């Protein structure tokens, strides 16, 4: 072994990719952003409703994240949440 980190490839296997944990973290970022009343955005109400809907219906949060990538980028960019933007990119690249 050369000591180089092995690149994870979701097209080969999801082994080593904790998509559930990443989704849990990104949902926490969403909730943090929509709870920030000092930086209002129309996306706050949109995502508050969407999160309630998926929770109430027991829907897959990963599917939700994958279908909302562009609005999520806008939300995180609005709040300057670079960590969430990086995590979103990672989820999109490795989990969706």
mmCIF file of N, CA, C and O in Angstrom:
data_model
loop_
_atom_site.group_PDB
_atom_site.id
_atom_site.type_symbol
_atom_site.label_atom_id
_atom_site.label_comp_id
_atom_site.label_asym_id
_atom_site.label_seq_id
_atom_site.Cartn_x
_atom_site.Cartn_y
_atom_site.Cartn_z
ATOM 1 N N UNK A 1 0.852 -1.183 0.000
ATOM 2 C CA UNK A 1 0.000 0.000 0.000
ATOM 3 C C UNK A 1 0.890 1.236 0.000
ATOM 4 O O UNK A 1 1.852 1.321 0.740
ATOM 5 N N UNK A 2 0.520 2.211 -0.776
ATOM 6 C CA UNK A 2 1.350 3.401 -0.929
ATOM 7 C C UNK A 2 1.058 4.479 0.101
ATOM 8 O O UNK A 2 1.728 5.487 0.138
ATOM 9 N N UNK A 3 0.034 4.291 0.922
ATOM 10 C CA UNK A 3 -0.307 5.303 1.912
ATOM 11 C C UNK A 3 -1.256 6.352 1.377
ATOM 12 O O UNK A 3 -1.659 7.254 2.094
ATOM 13 N N UNK A 4 -1.622 6.270 0.106
ATOM 14 C CA UNK A 4 -2.575 7.205 -0.467
ATOM 15 C C UNK A 4 -3.986 6.794 -0.103
ATOM 16 O O UNK A 4 -4.305 5.602 -0.058
ATOM 17 N N UNK A 5 -4.834 7.767 0.163
ATOM 18 C CA UNK A 5 -6.222 7.477 0.485
ATOM 19 C C UNK A 5 -6.925 6.934 -0.754
ATOM 20 O O UNK A 5 -6.753 7.450 -1.853
ATOM 21 N N UNK A 6 -7.690 5.880 -0.571
ATOM 22 C CA UNK A 6 -8.431 5.279 -1.668
ATOM 23 C C UNK A 6 -9.661 6.127 -1.969
ATOM 24 O O UNK A 6 -10.419 6.464 -1.066
ATOM 25 N N UNK A 7 -9.849 6.495 -3.223
ATOM 26 C CA UNK A 7 -11.012 7.280 -3.608
ATOM 27 C C UNK A 7 -12.229 6.376 -3.604
ATOM 28 O O UNK A 7 -12.212 5.291 -4.171
ATOM 29 N N UNK A 8 -13.270 6.829 -2.948
ATOM 30 C CA UNK A 8 -14.509 6.082 -2.880
ATOM 31 C C UNK A 8 -15.276 6.327 -4.175
ATOM 32 O O UNK A 8 -15.398 7.459 -4.628
ATOM 33 N N UNK A 9 -15.776 5.260 -4.753
ATOM 34 C CA UNK A 9 -16.524 5.360 -6.002
ATOM 35 C C UNK A 9 -17.885 4.714 -5.812
ATOM 36 O O UNK A 9 -18.005 3.497 -5.735
ATOM 37 N N UNK A 10 -18.918 5.524 -5.729
ATOM 38 C CA UNK A 10 -20.266 5.016 -5.483
ATOM 39 C C UNK A 10 -20.761 4.119 -6.596
ATOM 40 O O UNK A 10 -21.692 3.348 -6.413
ATOM 41 N N UNK A 11 -20.166 4.214 -7.781
ATOM 42 C CA UNK A 11 -20.587 3.354 -8.881
ATOM 43 C C UNK A 11 -20.056 1.937 -8.710
ATOM 44 O O UNK A 11 -20.536 1.008 -9.348
ATOM 45 N N UNK A 12 -19.064 1.777 -7.838
ATOM 46 C CA UNK A 12 -18.544 0.453 -7.538
ATOM 47 C C UNK A 12 -19.206 -0.077 -6.271
ATOM 48 O O UNK A 12 -19.697 -1.191 -6.230
ATOM 49 N N UNK A 13 -19.222 0.741 -5.215
ATOM 50 C CA UNK A 13 -19.828 0.336 -3.952
ATOM 51 C C UNK A 13 -20.094 1.570 -3.091
ATOM 52 O O UNK A 13 -19.410 2.577 -3.211
ATOM 53 N N UNK A 14 -21.092 1.470 -2.241
ATOM 54 C CA UNK A 14 -21.356 2.523 -1.265
ATOM 55 C C UNK A 14 -20.592 2.264 0.033
ATOM 56 O O UNK A 14 -20.687 3.037 0.975
ATOM 57 N N UNK A 15 -19.809 1.174 0.060
ATOM 58 C CA UNK A 15 -19.035 0.836 1.244
ATOM 59 C C UNK A 15 -18.093 1.985 1.593
ATOM 60 O O UNK A 15 -17.382 2.522 0.745
ATOM 61 N N UNK A 16 -18.129 2.391 2.834
ATOM 62 C CA UNK A 16 -17.268 3.470 3.283
ATOM 63 C C UNK A 16 -17.879 4.853 3.101
ATOM 64 O O UNK A 16 -17.270 5.852 3.455
ATOM 65 N N UNK A 17 -19.077 4.909 2.535
ATOM 66 C CA UNK A 17 -19.759 6.191 2.348
ATOM 67 C C UNK A 17 -20.955 6.203 3.295
ATOM 68 O O UNK A 17 -21.894 5.434 3.126
ATOM 69 N N UNK A 18 -20.928 7.063 4.284
ATOM 70 C CA UNK A 18 -22.025 7.139 5.257
ATOM 71 C C UNK A 18 -23.014 8.212 4.814
ATOM 72 O O UNK A 18 -23.026 9.329 5.340
ATOM 73 N N UNK A 19 -23.815 7.856 3.828
ATOM 74 C CA UNK A 19 -24.765 8.813 3.259
ATOM 75 C C UNK A 19 -25.814 9.243 4.281
ATOM 76 O O UNK A 19 -26.204 10.405 4.313
ATOM 77 N N UNK A 20 -26.236 8.319 5.122
ATOM 78 C CA UNK A 20 -27.252 8.657 6.123
ATOM 79 C C UNK A 20 -26.744 9.733 7.072
ATOM 80 O O UNK A 20 -27.476 10.661 7.418
ATOM 81 N N UNK A 21 -25.509 9.619 7.509
ATOM 82 C CA UNK A 21 -24.933 10.619 8.412
ATOM 83 C C UNK A 21 -24.782 11.959 7.699
ATOM 84 O O UNK A 21 -25.055 13.014 8.267
ATOM 85 N N UNK A 22 -24.366 11.930 6.457
ATOM 86 C CA UNK A 22 -24.231 13.168 5.691
ATOM 87 C C UNK A 22 -25.575 13.846 5.507
ATOM 88 O O UNK A 22 -25.675 15.072 5.625
ATOM 89 N N UNK A 23 -26.602 13.066 5.238
ATOM 90 C CA UNK A 23 -27.946 13.632 5.077
ATOM 91 C C UNK A 23 -28.419 14.214 6.406
ATOM 92 O O UNK A 23 -29.000 15.302 6.444
ATOM 93 N N UNK A 24 -28.163 13.515 7.504
ATOM 94 C CA UNK A 24 -28.544 14.039 8.826
ATOM 95 C C UNK A 24 -27.873 15.385 9.063
ATOM 96 O O UNK A 24 -28.498 16.333 9.533
ATOM 97 N N UNK A 25 -26.601 15.488 8.695
ATOM 98 C CA UNK A 25 -25.869 16.743 8.879
ATOM 99 C C UNK A 25 -26.413 17.850 7.984
ATOM 100 O O UNK A 25 -26.549 18.996 8.431
ATOM 101 N N UNK A 26 -26.737 17.540 6.742
ATOM 102 C CA UNK A 26 -27.210 18.585 5.831
ATOM 103 C C UNK A 26 -28.591 19.068 6.264
ATOM 104 O O UNK A 26 -28.890 20.258 6.169
ATOM 105 N N UNK A 27 -29.427 18.163 6.767
ATOM 106 C CA UNK A 27 -30.736 18.578 7.277
ATOM 107 C C UNK A 27 -30.548 19.498 8.479
ATOM 108 O O UNK A 27 -31.273 20.494 8.626
ATOM 109 N N UNK A 28 -29.566 19.235 9.313
ATOM 110 C CA UNK A 28 -29.269 20.120 10.446
ATOM 111 C C UNK A 28 -28.842 21.497 9.944
ATOM 112 O O UNK A 28 -29.250 22.519 10.515
ATOM 113 N N UNK A 29 -28.058 21.547 8.869
ATOM 114 C CA UNK A 29 -27.669 22.829 8.274
ATOM 115 C C UNK A 29 -28.900 23.562 7.739
ATOM 116 O O UNK A 29 -29.022 24.780 7.910
ATOM 117 N N UNK A 30 -29.798 22.835 7.094
ATOM 118 C CA UNK A 30 -31.027 23.460 6.574
ATOM 119 C C UNK A 30 -31.816 24.058 7.721
ATOM 120 O O UNK A 30 -32.240 25.214 7.669
ATOM 121 N N UNK A 31 -32.011 23.272 8.766
ATOM 122 C CA UNK A 31 -32.788 23.758 9.918
ATOM 123 C C UNK A 31 -32.124 24.975 10.559
ATOM 124 O O UNK A 31 -32.809 25.910 10.981
ATOM 125 N N UNK A 32 -30.812 24.977 10.621
ATOM 126 C CA UNK A 32 -30.093 26.124 11.176
ATOM 127 C C UNK A 32 -30.326 27.365 10.323
ATOM 128 O O UNK A 32 -30.583 28.457 10.849
ATOM 129 N N UNK A 33 -30.245 27.209 9.018
ATOM 130 C CA UNK A 33 -30.455 28.350 8.115
ATOM 131 C C UNK A 33 -31.874 28.886 8.212
ATOM 132 O O UNK A 33 -32.075 30.098 8.294
ATOM 133 N N UNK A 34 -32.862 27.989 8.191
ATOM 134 C CA UNK A 34 -34.248 28.475 8.202
ATOM 135 C C UNK A 34 -34.630 29.034 9.568
ATOM 136 O O UNK A 34 -35.589 29.794 9.671
ATOM 137 N N UNK A 35 -33.860 28.686 10.583
ATOM 138 C CA UNK A 35 -34.099 29.242 11.908
ATOM 139 C C UNK A 35 -33.419 30.580 12.131
ATOM 140 O O UNK A 35 -33.647 31.245 13.149
ATOM 141 N N UNK A 36 -32.609 30.994 11.183
ATOM 142 C CA UNK A 36 -31.864 32.250 11.289
ATOM 143 C C UNK A 36 -32.725 33.399 10.771
ATOM 144 O O UNK A 36 -32.719 33.703 9.587
ATOM 145 N N UNK A 37 -33.450 34.046 11.675
ATOM 146 C CA UNK A 37 -34.361 35.116 11.258
ATOM 147 C C UNK A 37 -33.624 36.422 10.952
ATOM 148 O O UNK A 37 -34.214 37.344 10.399
ATOM 149 N N UNK A 38 -32.335 36.470 11.263
ATOM 150 C CA UNK A 38 -31.574 37.685 10.958
ATOM 151 C C UNK A 38 -31.228 37.779 9.473
ATOM 152 O O UNK A 38 -30.870 38.853 8.990
ATOM 153 N N UNK A 39 -31.324 36.677 8.749
ATOM 154 C CA UNK A 39 -31.045 36.632 7.310
ATOM 155 C C UNK A 39 -32.254 36.052 6.583
ATOM 156 O O UNK A 39 -32.204 34.948 6.052
ATOM 157 N N UNK A 40 -33.387 36.768 6.542
ATOM 158 C CA UNK A 40 -34.603 36.205 5.949
ATOM 159 C C UNK A 40 -34.446 35.903 4.457
ATOM 160 O O UNK A 40 -33.704 36.567 3.746
ATOM 161 N N UNK A 41 -35.175 34.878 4.031
ATOM 162 C CA UNK A 41 -35.179 34.459 2.637
ATOM 163 C C UNK A 41 -36.499 33.746 2.361
ATOM 164 O O UNK A 41 -37.009 33.039 3.237
ATOM 165 N N UNK A 42 -37.058 33.889 1.167
ATOM 166 C CA UNK A 42 -38.263 33.124 0.821
ATOM 167 C C UNK A 42 -38.026 31.614 0.900
ATOM 168 O O UNK A 42 -38.964 30.847 1.068
ATOM 169 N N UNK A 43 -36.773 31.207 0.811
ATOM 170 C CA UNK A 43 -36.462 29.782 0.903
ATOM 171 C C UNK A 43 -36.691 29.222 2.302
ATOM 172 O O UNK A 43 -36.863 28.013 2.472
ATOM 173 N N UNK A 44 -36.697 30.066 3.303
ATOM 174 C CA UNK A 44 -36.934 29.599 4.675
ATOM 175 C C UNK A 44 -38.287 28.915 4.777
ATOM 176 O O UNK A 44 -38.375 27.781 5.267
ATOM 177 N N UNK A 45 -39.336 29.601 4.344
ATOM 178 C CA UNK A 45 -40.677 29.021 4.409
ATOM 179 C C UNK A 45 -40.778 27.787 3.528
ATOM 180 O O UNK A 45 -41.384 26.782 3.907
ATOM 181 N N UNK A 46 -40.192 27.853 2.353
ATOM 182 C CA UNK A 46 -40.228 26.728 1.413
ATOM 183 C C UNK A 46 -39.637 25.478 2.056
ATOM 184 O O UNK A 46 -40.256 24.408 2.053
ATOM 185 N N UNK A 47 -38.439 25.606 2.623
ATOM 186 C CA UNK A 47 -37.794 24.436 3.206
ATOM 187 C C UNK A 47 -38.442 24.005 4.517
ATOM 188 O O UNK A 47 -38.452 22.808 4.831
ATOM 189 N N UNK A 48 -39.000 24.922 5.269
ATOM 190 C CA UNK A 48 -39.718 24.541 6.485
ATOM 191 C C UNK A 48 -40.898 23.637 6.133
ATOM 192 O O UNK A 48 -41.106 22.595 6.764
ATOM 193 N N UNK A 49 -41.641 24.022 5.106
ATOM 194 C CA UNK A 49 -42.785 23.215 4.658
ATOM 195 C C UNK A 49 -42.302 21.869 4.123
ATOM 196 O O UNK A 49 -42.853 20.814 4.460
ATOM 197 N N UNK A 50 -41.274 21.886 3.281
ATOM 198 C CA UNK A 50 -40.760 20.643 2.683
ATOM 199 C C UNK A 50 -40.260 19.665 3.752
ATOM 200 O O UNK A 50 -40.526 18.465 3.673
ATOM 201 N N UNK A 51 -39.519 20.165 4.733
ATOM 202 C CA UNK A 51 -39.018 19.278 5.788
ATOM 203 C C UNK A 51 -40.162 18.671 6.585
ATOM 204 O O UNK A 51 -40.123 17.488 6.935
ATOM 205 N N UNK A 52 -41.190 19.460 6.869
ATOM 206 C CA UNK A 52 -42.359 18.928 7.574
ATOM 207 C C UNK A 52 -43.064 17.867 6.734
ATOM 208 O O UNK A 52 -43.508 16.844 7.254
ATOM 209 N N UNK A 53 -43.165 18.111 5.428
ATOM 210 C CA UNK A 53 -43.825 17.161 4.538
ATOM 211 C C UNK A 53 -43.083 15.823 4.491
ATOM 212 O O UNK A 53 -43.703 14.767 4.622
ATOM 213 N N UNK A 54 -41.783 15.866 4.294
ATOM 214 C CA UNK A 54 -41.064 14.592 4.186
ATOM 215 C C UNK A 54 -41.054 13.844 5.512
ATOM 216 O O UNK A 54 -41.125 12.621 5.528
ATOM 217 N N UNK A 55 -41.015 14.583 6.609
ATOM 218 C CA UNK A 55 -41.057 13.928 7.915
ATOM 219 C C UNK A 55 -42.431 13.309 8.154
ATOM 220 O O UNK A 55 -42.531 12.173 8.591
ATOM 221 N N UNK A 56 -43.480 14.062 7.840
ATOM 222 C CA UNK A 56 -44.840 13.575 8.038
ATOM 223 C C UNK A 56 -45.186 12.377 7.169
ATOM 224 O O UNK A 56 -45.952 11.499 7.571
ATOM 225 N N UNK A 57 -44.620 12.333 5.997
ATOM 226 C CA UNK A 57 -44.894 11.241 5.053
ATOM 227 C C UNK A 57 -43.897 10.096 5.170
ATOM 228 O O UNK A 57 -44.044 9.083 4.499
ATOM 229 N N UNK A 58 -42.865 10.291 5.973
ATOM 230 C CA UNK A 58 -41.843 9.260 6.116
ATOM 231 C C UNK A 58 -41.033 9.059 4.847
ATOM 232 O O UNK A 58 -40.567 7.967 4.568
ATOM 233 N N UNK A 59 -40.853 10.136 4.098
ATOM 234 C CA UNK A 59 -40.121 10.039 2.837
ATOM 235 C C UNK A 59 -38.615 10.039 3.055
ATOM 236 O O UNK A 59 -38.114 10.464 4.091
ATOM 237 N N UNK A 60 -37.911 9.618 2.041
ATOM 238 C CA UNK A 60 -36.458 9.495 2.057
ATOM 239 C C UNK A 60 -35.802 10.871 1.986
ATOM 240 O O UNK A 60 -35.984 11.604 1.015
ATOM 241 N N UNK A 61 -35.029 11.226 2.999
ATOM 242 C CA UNK A 61 -34.361 12.529 3.033
ATOM 243 C C UNK A 61 -33.276 12.641 1.971
ATOM 244 O O UNK A 61 -33.048 13.725 1.436
ATOM 245 N N UNK A 62 -32.611 11.547 1.629
ATOM 246 C CA UNK A 62 -31.589 11.599 0.584
ATOM 247 C C UNK A 62 -32.221 11.955 -0.753
ATOM 248 O O UNK A 62 -31.694 12.781 -1.499
ATOM 249 N N UNK A 63 -33.354 11.362 -1.050
ATOM 250 C CA UNK A 63 -34.060 11.696 -2.293
ATOM 251 C C UNK A 63 -34.432 13.184 -2.292
ATOM 252 O O UNK A 63 -34.272 13.876 -3.288
ATOM 253 N N UNK A 64 -34.912 13.655 -1.154
ATOM 254 C CA UNK A 64 -35.271 15.069 -1.017
ATOM 255 C C UNK A 64 -34.068 15.961 -1.294
ATOM 256 O O UNK A 64 -34.158 16.909 -2.072
ATOM 257 N N UNK A 65 -32.939 15.656 -0.686
ATOM 258 C CA UNK A 65 -31.731 16.464 -0.888
ATOM 259 C C UNK A 65 -31.329 16.451 -2.355
ATOM 260 O O UNK A 65 -31.033 17.490 -2.942
ATOM 261 N N UNK A 66 -31.334 15.276 -2.963
ATOM 262 C CA UNK A 66 -30.958 15.149 -4.364
ATOM 263 C C UNK A 66 -31.864 15.916 -5.304
ATOM 264 O O UNK A 66 -31.415 16.410 -6.345
ATOM 265 N N UNK A 67 -33.124 16.062 -4.936
ATOM 266 C CA UNK A 67 -34.071 16.769 -5.800
ATOM 267 C C UNK A 67 -34.113 18.271 -5.525
ATOM 268 O O UNK A 67 -34.778 19.009 -6.252
ATOM 269 N N UNK A 68 -33.387 18.723 -4.502
ATOM 270 C CA UNK A 68 -33.415 20.137 -4.114
ATOM 271 C C UNK A 68 -32.023 20.775 -4.154
ATOM 272 O O UNK A 68 -31.782 21.795 -3.497
ATOM 273 N N UNK A 69 -31.105 20.214 -4.903
ATOM 274 C CA UNK A 69 -29.716 20.662 -4.880
ATOM 275 C C UNK A 69 -29.588 22.155 -5.183
ATOM 276 O O UNK A 69 -28.916 22.889 -4.449
ATOM 277 N N UNK A 70 -30.203 22.626 -6.246
ATOM 278 C CA UNK A 70 -30.038 24.043 -6.611
ATOM 279 C C UNK A 70 -30.656 24.996 -5.592
ATOM 280 O O UNK A 70 -29.999 25.963 -5.191
ATOM 281 N N UNK A 71 -31.896 24.757 -5.140
ATOM 282 C CA UNK A 71 -32.413 25.643 -4.082
ATOM 283 C C UNK A 71 -31.591 25.572 -2.792
ATOM 284 O O UNK A 71 -31.433 26.579 -2.094
ATOM 285 N N UNK A 72 -31.049 24.395 -2.483
ATOM 286 C CA UNK A 72 -30.205 24.281 -1.293
ATOM 287 C C UNK A 72 -28.918 25.075 -1.451
ATOM 288 O O UNK A 72 -28.482 25.739 -0.508
ATOM 289 N N UNK A 73 -28.332 25.032 -2.632
ATOM 290 C CA UNK A 73 -27.134 25.854 -2.874
ATOM 291 C C UNK A 73 -27.461 27.330 -2.641
ATOM 292 O O UNK A 73 -26.681 28.059 -2.034
ATOM 293 N N UNK A 74 -28.604 27.753 -3.144
ATOM 294 C CA UNK A 74 -29.014 29.153 -2.973
ATOM 295 C C UNK A 74 -29.203 29.484 -1.488
ATOM 296 O O UNK A 74 -28.766 30.534 -1.020
ATOM 297 N N UNK A 75 -29.833 28.592 -0.740
ATOM 298 C CA UNK A 75 -30.050 28.803 0.692
ATOM 299 C C UNK A 75 -28.717 28.915 1.430
ATOM 300 O O UNK A 75 -28.494 29.859 2.199
ATOM 301 N N UNK A 76 -27.825 27.957 1.185
ATOM 302 C CA UNK A 76 -26.544 27.949 1.892
ATOM 303 C C UNK A 76 -25.667 29.125 1.471
ATOM 304 O O UNK A 76 -24.960 29.700 2.298
ATOM 305 N N UNK A 77 -25.737 29.476 0.209
ATOM 306 C CA UNK A 77 -24.978 30.634 -0.269
ATOM 307 C C UNK A 77 -25.497 31.912 0.394
ATOM 308 O O UNK A 77 -24.719 32.764 0.818
ATOM 309 N N UNK A 78 -26.814 32.030 0.500
ATOM 310 C CA UNK A 78 -27.440 33.191 1.141
ATOM 311 C C UNK A 78 -26.941 33.353 2.577
ATOM 312 O O UNK A 78 -26.744 34.471 3.054
ATOM 313 N N UNK A 79 -26.731 32.231 3.244
ATOM 314 C CA UNK A 79 -26.295 32.257 4.644
ATOM 315 C C UNK A 79 -24.785 32.174 4.796
ATOM 316 O O UNK A 79 -24.275 32.166 5.923
ATOM 317 N N UNK A 80 -24.061 32.088 3.690
ATOM 318 C CA UNK A 80 -22.607 31.988 3.763
ATOM 319 C C UNK A 80 -22.138 30.716 4.443
ATOM 320 O O UNK A 80 -21.078 30.701 5.075
ATOM 321 N N UNK A 81 -22.919 29.661 4.315
ATOM 322 C CA UNK A 81 -22.609 28.390 4.971
ATOM 323 C C UNK A 81 -21.761 27.522 4.033
ATOM 324 O O UNK A 81 -22.271 26.631 3.345
ATOM 325 N N UNK A 82 -20.459 27.804 4.017
ATOM 326 C CA UNK A 82 -19.549 27.081 3.136
ATOM 327 C C UNK A 82 -19.438 25.603 3.498
ATOM 328 O O UNK A 82 -19.284 24.754 2.616
ATOM 329 N N UNK A 83 -19.524 25.289 4.776
ATOM 330 C CA UNK A 83 -19.457 23.885 5.190
ATOM 331 C C UNK A 83 -20.633 23.101 4.620
ATOM 332 O O UNK A 83 -20.479 21.971 4.153
ATOM 333 N N UNK A 84 -21.821 23.715 4.632
ATOM 334 C CA UNK A 84 -23.000 23.056 4.066
ATOM 335 C C UNK A 84 -22.875 22.912 2.553
ATOM 336 O O UNK A 84 -23.265 21.892 1.989
ATOM 337 N N UNK A 85 -22.327 23.926 1.894
ATOM 338 C CA UNK A 85 -22.119 23.839 0.447
ATOM 339 C C UNK A 85 -21.156 22.697 0.109
ATOM 340 O O UNK A 85 -21.399 21.936 -0.845
ATOM 341 N N UNK A 86 -20.082 22.564 0.873
ATOM 342 C CA UNK A 86 -19.131 21.473 0.651
ATOM 343 C C UNK A 86 -19.782 20.116 0.893
ATOM 344 O O UNK A 86 -19.597 19.173 0.120
ATOM 345 N N UNK A 87 -20.558 20.029 1.961
ATOM 346 C CA UNK A 87 -21.245 18.780 2.284
ATOM 347 C C UNK A 87 -22.271 18.438 1.208
ATOM 348 O O UNK A 87 -22.399 17.285 0.807
ATOM 349 N N UNK A 88 -22.992 19.431 0.726
ATOM 350 C CA UNK A 88 -23.974 19.216 -0.332
ATOM 351 C C UNK A 88 -23.295 18.672 -1.588
ATOM 352 O O UNK A 88 -23.785 17.726 -2.215
ATOM 353 N N UNK A 89 -22.167 19.243 -1.939
ATOM 354 C CA UNK A 89 -21.422 18.762 -3.105
ATOM 355 C C UNK A 89 -20.972 17.321 -2.904
ATOM 356 O O UNK A 89 -21.059 16.490 -3.811
ATOM 357 N N UNK A 90 -20.525 17.010 -1.701
ATOM 358 C CA UNK A 90 -20.087 15.663 -1.388
ATOM 359 C C UNK A 90 -21.250 14.675 -1.482
ATOM 360 O O UNK A 90 -21.117 13.589 -2.043
ATOM 361 N N UNK A 91 -22.408 15.068 -0.967
ATOM 362 C CA UNK A 91 -23.603 14.217 -1.039
ATOM 363 C C UNK A 91 -23.998 13.994 -2.492
ATOM 364 O O UNK A 91 -24.272 12.873 -2.917
ATOM 365 N N UNK A 92 -24.006 15.073 -3.251
ATOM 366 C CA UNK A 92 -24.399 14.970 -4.654
ATOM 367 C C UNK A 92 -23.423 14.063 -5.417
ATOM 368 O O UNK A 92 -23.837 13.236 -6.230
ATOM 369 N N UNK A 93 -22.153 14.204 -5.156
ATOM 370 C CA UNK A 93 -21.121 13.432 -5.861
ATOM 371 C C UNK A 93 -21.094 11.963 -5.451
ATOM 372 O O UNK A 93 -20.927 11.078 -6.284
ATOM 373 N N UNK A 94 -21.262 11.697 -4.160
ATOM 374 C CA UNK A 94 -21.036 10.337 -3.657
ATOM 375 C C UNK A 94 -22.298 9.570 -3.288
ATOM 376 O O UNK A 94 -22.237 8.343 -3.183
ATOM 377 N N UNK A 95 -23.417 10.258 -3.080
ATOM 378 C CA UNK A 95 -24.596 9.564 -2.567
ATOM 379 C C UNK A 95 -25.801 9.578 -3.514
ATOM 380 O O UNK A 95 -26.678 8.730 -3.387
ATOM 381 N N UNK A 96 -25.860 10.543 -4.393
ATOM 382 C CA UNK A 96 -27.032 10.658 -5.272
ATOM 383 C C UNK A 96 -26.795 10.001 -6.611
ATOM 384 O O UNK A 96 -25.726 9.851 -7.077
#
